[in-house]
Amino acid sequence: MSRPLTAAASMTLLVGCATVNPRPAFDDMRKTVAERSRLDPEWSRTSEETSAAEEAVTKLLAAPLTVDAAVQIALLNNPTLQATFEEIGISQADLAQAARVENPGLSGFARFPSQGSGSNIELSLVQNVFDIFIQPLRKKVAAAELEQTKLRVANEVLALAGEVKEAFFTLQARQQLVSRLTVIRDLTETAADFAQKQHDAGTINDLELESRTVIHRESKVEVVVAEAEVRADRERLNRLLGLWGPGTVWSVEDPLPEIPDAEIPLAGLERVAVTNRQDLQAARWGVDLVGRALALRRKTRFFPIGIHLGVNTEKDVGGERVTGPEIALQLPIFDTGKASIARLEAEHRRAQRQLEALAVNARSEVREERDRMLAARDLALY
């Protein structure tokens, strides 16, 4: 019995197992991000790594914040981004699972005669060989899903960095605006006091006094509104940086950088966006992923869903043993796979259309953001 049982059990060793460690996949994602920026995201998976990240954040917050420091804090401390990194771990685990085959099944029973002694014992050890057959195809699908996940996570890193920069510069600008509005408020207050003295001396009438006083009241309101907007801008940046409690006590480096003289040329921007945007690359992998799943389902449509091969051994009441092969099939009689193929075909078409829409939107967004940037620059210069 030992030789057939050993042969059946050894079928599970025919397939290599992928690692469950997601760190290499994360390093690939980080390399992709570094190629397109100077960003260096960190994934805190252990208590030691979390403590190191907290120490780095505390050190960065000790000095007035620069835009680069704010981005680095977000990459270290933003909890939503850290949660997104776990998607790499999930996809890596899915790939490791796809590289494994089902465990063999062991079944048996014992029967005892109503008279006399002895027993009838039967044992079966079977393995789903169909699962071994489709394992390479299943592993390719999981590998494509991991690549898509790495690109999607890289896009989240770059998007967060851009959002932090926007929030940082908005706060910087608003703080400078408050400073200038405060100067204007002080000037209008002086003018209002002078107008009051003129009115008391009889050199201006009530209407002239009221018109000059109104300007001062409006300037006071503008300062209050701008200060409230500064507080809102700080809270937005706190959320992006993942700060709370004592960590929210920080200052921003002043002043804003000078406005660059050169315009960003429109020529080539659309091509760069379509070629380099991580969300577009992730969408391309999504199309490929569904295509692989569809090809796998088409290839295995008419295969038995389960092909279990193994060995069966039985010892009768008289002590005689018989051993031989065993096979069990799950036949595709009622479910022929037509519905699942139709679903995958629809998903594949949907993924293609979503990719097309994303490419169109990317081109439009580049043109729109450039126009907004130029308009904001002209307004600031004015």
C-alpha angles and dihedrals in degrees: 000000000000096000097055092041091050091049092052094047093049090064089081090062094061092088125065118231123235119227121259092210107112095191096095090051090049090050089053089052091048090051090053090052092047091053090060100036143002092259122129111190121196128208114213106206100150135047090249092054090047091052091049091051092050091051091050091050092049090051092050092049092052091076129050107284120256122193091253091051091049091052092048091051090052092051090051101038113023104116094203090056091047088052089051090054088061088067087072089055090049093050091046090052090049089053091049090049091049089055091058129077129221118281115256117259122237120195135164147148140202127219126193125204119243089230131034129009136290132067141239112233126182128185131184130189114188137172130201100240091180087067089055090049096055095038095098091051092045090050092053090054091050091047090053089050090053091052090050090050092052091052093046092050091047088054090052090052093051092043092052091049090052092048092050091051091050092049092046096051091044090055092046091051093046092051091052089048090054090052092052094043088052090056090049090049091053091049093049090047090055090047091049091051090050091049090052090054090048090051091049089051090050097241094119131035130235094267093055091047092051094048092053092045092052090058089056093048091051092050090052090053091049091054093049092048092047092049090052090051090051090055090050091049091052091052091049089053090046090057093049092049093045093237128154139158114005089358091073092069102095139122132226124234113249142251125031116251118259118272109258116242097214120080122225105251115238093214110101096007094107092048092050091050095049092046101043109028108116095212090057092049090048089051090052089053088048090058090048091047094055089044091055092048090049092050091049092051093047092051093050099037097109096034118106106265090230128026109181117186126178147115132287126200129184133186114199128210092269092057096253114138128209123189131185147139123292131203132185124184132193103208124212095231105127099022109044095172095251094123095048091049091050089051093051091047090054091047090050092052090046092051090050092050092046089052091051091049092048091051091051091048092048092056092047094047092053092053092044095049092048091052091048091049093051092046092050091048093051091048092049092049090049 
